[in-house]
CSV table of C-alpha atoms in Angstrom, one decimal:
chain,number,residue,atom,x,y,z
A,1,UNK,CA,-34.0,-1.3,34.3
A,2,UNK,CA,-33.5,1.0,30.9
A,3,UNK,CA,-30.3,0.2,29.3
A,4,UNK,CA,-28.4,2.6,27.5
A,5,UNK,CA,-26.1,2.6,24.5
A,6,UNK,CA,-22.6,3.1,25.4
A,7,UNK,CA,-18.8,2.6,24.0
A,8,UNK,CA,-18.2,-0.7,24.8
A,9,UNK,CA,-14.6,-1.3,23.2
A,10,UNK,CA,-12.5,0.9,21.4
A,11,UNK,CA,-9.5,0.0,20.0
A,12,UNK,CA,-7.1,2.6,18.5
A,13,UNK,CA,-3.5,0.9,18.7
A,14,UNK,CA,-1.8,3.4,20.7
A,15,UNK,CA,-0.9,1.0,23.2
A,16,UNK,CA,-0.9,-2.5,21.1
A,17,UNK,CA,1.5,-1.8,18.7
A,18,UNK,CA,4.9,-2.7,16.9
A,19,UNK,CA,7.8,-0.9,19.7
A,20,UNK,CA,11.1,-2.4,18.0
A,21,UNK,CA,12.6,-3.5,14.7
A,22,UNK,CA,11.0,-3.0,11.2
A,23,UNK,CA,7.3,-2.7,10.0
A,24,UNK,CA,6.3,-6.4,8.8
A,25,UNK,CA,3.8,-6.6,6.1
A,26,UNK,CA,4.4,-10.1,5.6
A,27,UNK,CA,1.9,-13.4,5.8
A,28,UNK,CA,3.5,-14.5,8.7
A,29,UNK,CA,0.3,-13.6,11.6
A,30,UNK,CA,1.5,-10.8,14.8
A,31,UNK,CA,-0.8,-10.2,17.4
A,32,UNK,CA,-1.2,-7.1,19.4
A,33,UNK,CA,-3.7,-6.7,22.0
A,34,UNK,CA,-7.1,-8.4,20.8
A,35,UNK,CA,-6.1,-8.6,17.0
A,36,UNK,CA,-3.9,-11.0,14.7
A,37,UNK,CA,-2.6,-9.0,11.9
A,38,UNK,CA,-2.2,-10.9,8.3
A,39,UNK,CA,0.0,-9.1,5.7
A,40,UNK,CA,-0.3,-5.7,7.7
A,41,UNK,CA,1.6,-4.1,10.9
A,42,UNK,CA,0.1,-2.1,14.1
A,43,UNK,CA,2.8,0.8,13.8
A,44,UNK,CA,3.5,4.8,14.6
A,45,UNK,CA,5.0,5.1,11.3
A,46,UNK,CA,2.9,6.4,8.0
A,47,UNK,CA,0.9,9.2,9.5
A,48,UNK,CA,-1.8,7.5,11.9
A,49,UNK,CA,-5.4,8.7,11.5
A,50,UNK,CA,-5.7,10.1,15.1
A,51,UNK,CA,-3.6,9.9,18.0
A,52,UNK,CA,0.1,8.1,17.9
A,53,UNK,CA,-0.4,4.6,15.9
A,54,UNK,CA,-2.6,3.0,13.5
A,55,UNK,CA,-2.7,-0.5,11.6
A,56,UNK,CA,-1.4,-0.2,7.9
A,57,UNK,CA,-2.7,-3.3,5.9
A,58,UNK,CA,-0.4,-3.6,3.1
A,59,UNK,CA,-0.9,-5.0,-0.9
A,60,UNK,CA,2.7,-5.4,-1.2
A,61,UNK,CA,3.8,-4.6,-5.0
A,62,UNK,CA,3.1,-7.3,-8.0
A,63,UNK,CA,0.7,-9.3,-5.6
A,64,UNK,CA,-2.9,-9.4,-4.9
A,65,UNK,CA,-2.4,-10.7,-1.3
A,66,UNK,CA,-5.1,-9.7,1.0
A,67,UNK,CA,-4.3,-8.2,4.2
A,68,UNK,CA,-6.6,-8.8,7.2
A,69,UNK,CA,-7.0,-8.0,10.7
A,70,UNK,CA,-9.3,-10.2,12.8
A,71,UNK,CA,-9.9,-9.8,16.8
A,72,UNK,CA,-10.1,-12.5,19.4
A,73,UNK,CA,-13.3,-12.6,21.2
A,74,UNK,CA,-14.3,-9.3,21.9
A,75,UNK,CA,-16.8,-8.2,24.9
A,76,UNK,CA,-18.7,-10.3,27.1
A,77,UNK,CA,-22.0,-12.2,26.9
A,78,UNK,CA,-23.6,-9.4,28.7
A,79,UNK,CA,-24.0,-7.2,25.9
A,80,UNK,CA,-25.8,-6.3,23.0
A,81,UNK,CA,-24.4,-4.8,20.2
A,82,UNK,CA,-25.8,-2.1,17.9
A,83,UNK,CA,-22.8,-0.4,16.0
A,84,UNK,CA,-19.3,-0.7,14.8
A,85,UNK,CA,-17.4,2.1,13.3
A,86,UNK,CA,-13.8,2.6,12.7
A,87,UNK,CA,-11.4,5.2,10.3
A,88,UNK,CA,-9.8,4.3,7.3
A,89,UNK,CA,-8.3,5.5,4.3
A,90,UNK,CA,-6.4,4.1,1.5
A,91,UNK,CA,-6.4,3.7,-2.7
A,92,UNK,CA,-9.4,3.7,-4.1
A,93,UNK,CA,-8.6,0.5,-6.2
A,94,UNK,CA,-8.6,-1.4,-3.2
A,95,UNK,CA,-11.8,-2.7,-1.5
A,96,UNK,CA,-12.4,-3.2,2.5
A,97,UNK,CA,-15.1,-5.9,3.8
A,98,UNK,CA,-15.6,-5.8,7.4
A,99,UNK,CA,-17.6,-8.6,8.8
A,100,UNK,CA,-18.6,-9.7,12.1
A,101,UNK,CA,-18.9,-13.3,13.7
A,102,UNK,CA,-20.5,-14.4,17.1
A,103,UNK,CA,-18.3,-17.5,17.3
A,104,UNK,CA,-14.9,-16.9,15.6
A,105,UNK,CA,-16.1,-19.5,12.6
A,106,UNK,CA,-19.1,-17.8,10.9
A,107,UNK,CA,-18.9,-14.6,9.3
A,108,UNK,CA,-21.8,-11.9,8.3
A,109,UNK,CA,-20.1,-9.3,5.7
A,110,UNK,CA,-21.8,-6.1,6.8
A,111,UNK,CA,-19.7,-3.7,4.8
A,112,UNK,CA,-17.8,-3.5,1.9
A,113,UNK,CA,-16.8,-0.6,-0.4
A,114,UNK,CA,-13.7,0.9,-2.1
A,115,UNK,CA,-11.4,3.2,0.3
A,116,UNK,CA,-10.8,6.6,-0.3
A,117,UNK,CA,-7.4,8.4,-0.1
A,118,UNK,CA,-8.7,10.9,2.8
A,119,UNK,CA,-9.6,9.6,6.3
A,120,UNK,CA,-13.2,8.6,6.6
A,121,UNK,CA,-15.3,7.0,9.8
A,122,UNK,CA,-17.1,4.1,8.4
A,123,UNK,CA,-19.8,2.4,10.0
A,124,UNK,CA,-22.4,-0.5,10.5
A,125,UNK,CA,-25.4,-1.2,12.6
A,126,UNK,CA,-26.5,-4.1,14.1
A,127,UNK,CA,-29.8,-5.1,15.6
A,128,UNK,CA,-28.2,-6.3,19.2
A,129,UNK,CA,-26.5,-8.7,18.6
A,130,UNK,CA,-25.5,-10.6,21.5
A,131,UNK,CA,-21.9,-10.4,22.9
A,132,UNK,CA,-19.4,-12.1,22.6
A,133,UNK,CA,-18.5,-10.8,19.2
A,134,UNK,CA,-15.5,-10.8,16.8
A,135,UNK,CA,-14.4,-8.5,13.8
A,136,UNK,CA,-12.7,-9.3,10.7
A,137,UNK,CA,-11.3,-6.4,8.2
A,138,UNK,CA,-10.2,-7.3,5.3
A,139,UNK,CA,-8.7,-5.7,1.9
A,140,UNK,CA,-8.5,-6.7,-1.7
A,141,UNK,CA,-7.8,-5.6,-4.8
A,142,UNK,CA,-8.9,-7.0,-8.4
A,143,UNK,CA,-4.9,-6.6,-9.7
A,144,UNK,CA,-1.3,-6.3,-9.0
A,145,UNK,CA,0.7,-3.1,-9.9
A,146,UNK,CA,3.9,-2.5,-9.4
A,147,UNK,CA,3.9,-0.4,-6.5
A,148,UNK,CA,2.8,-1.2,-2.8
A,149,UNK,CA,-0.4,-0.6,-1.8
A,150,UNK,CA,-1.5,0.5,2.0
A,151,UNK,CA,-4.8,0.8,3.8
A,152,UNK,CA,-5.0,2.5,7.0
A,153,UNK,CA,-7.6,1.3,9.8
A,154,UNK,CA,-7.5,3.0,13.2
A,155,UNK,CA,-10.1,4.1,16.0
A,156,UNK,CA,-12.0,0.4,16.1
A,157,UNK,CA,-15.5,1.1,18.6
A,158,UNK,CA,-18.2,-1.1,19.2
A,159,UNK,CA,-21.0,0.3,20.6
A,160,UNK,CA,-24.2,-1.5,22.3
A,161,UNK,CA,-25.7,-1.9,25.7
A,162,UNK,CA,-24.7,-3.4,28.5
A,163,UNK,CA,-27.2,-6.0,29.8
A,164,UNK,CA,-28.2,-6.5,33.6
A,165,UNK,CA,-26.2,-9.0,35.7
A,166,UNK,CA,-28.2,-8.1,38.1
A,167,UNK,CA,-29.3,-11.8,40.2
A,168,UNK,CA,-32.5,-12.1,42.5
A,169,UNK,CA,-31.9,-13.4,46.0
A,170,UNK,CA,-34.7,-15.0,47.8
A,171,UNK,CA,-34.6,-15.2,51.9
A,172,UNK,CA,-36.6,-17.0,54.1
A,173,UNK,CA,-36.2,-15.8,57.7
A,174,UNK,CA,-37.5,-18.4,60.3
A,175,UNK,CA,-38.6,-17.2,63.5
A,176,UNK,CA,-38.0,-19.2,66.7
């Protein structure tokens, strides 16, 4: 059988994000969906990229906390993945690493680079890499200032094959 690439996840917040109460920027972790947030929010507030919501990672004023967002296992074992792209934007003094993991405890850095103040898709490649997979975003800067500091990630998509679960059957008819 040929496999073919195809979207295999896509995250873009619209339906895992904050519904009540303020935006938290804070260290204390939230989930929502497939992804723990760490000093950042999933919210419909700060013009998203696309659609309704989007997840503002926050370098809160005379810090130089890092913010991350990191998924829970992501996609079966019946994949192989070849891409991951995403939008962002953000201050240019602030740099985002995304890196990737097969087991939630070892992490490949595949991309870092400084953010830009207008939205951008940003992407990797990866030479399939089996499924499951997780994803890790981070953002730092090199010093504090006295004003907050927000990234913006939205439109998360992995993209890979799907591999055959297709199983063999073997039959042995006995005649009388």
């Amino acid at each position: 059988s040929t496999a073919w690439a195809e979207e295999l996840y896509f995250e873009g917040f619209e339906e895992n994000h904050r519904t009540s109460g303020s935006n938290s920027y804070t260290a204390a972790a939230k989930t929502y969906g497939d992804w723990t947030l760490t000093y950042a929010d999933a919210v419909t507030s700060g013009s998203p990229l696309t659609g309704t919501a989007h997840v503002i990672m926050r370098v809160a004023k005379s810090t130089t906390n890092s913010p991350s967002l990191v998924s829970n296992e992501l996609l079966s074992d019946n994949v192989a993945v070849t891409k991951v792209s995403w939008n962002c934007k953000g201050n240019t003094a602030q740099t985002l690493k995304v890196s990737y993991s097969t087991n939630g405890n070892t992490w490949t850095e595949k991309y870092s680079a400084n953010l830009t103040t207008s939205k951008t898709n940003k992407s990797f490649t990866l030479d399939n890499i089996p499924g499951p997979i997780y994803l890790k975003f981070v953002v730092s800067v090199a010093s504090s200032t006295g004003s907050n500091r927000d990234a913006n990630i939205d439109d998360i998509t992995i993209e890979g094959t799907a591999l055959s679960t297709e199983e063999t059957y073997s039959v042995t008819l006995n005649q009388p």
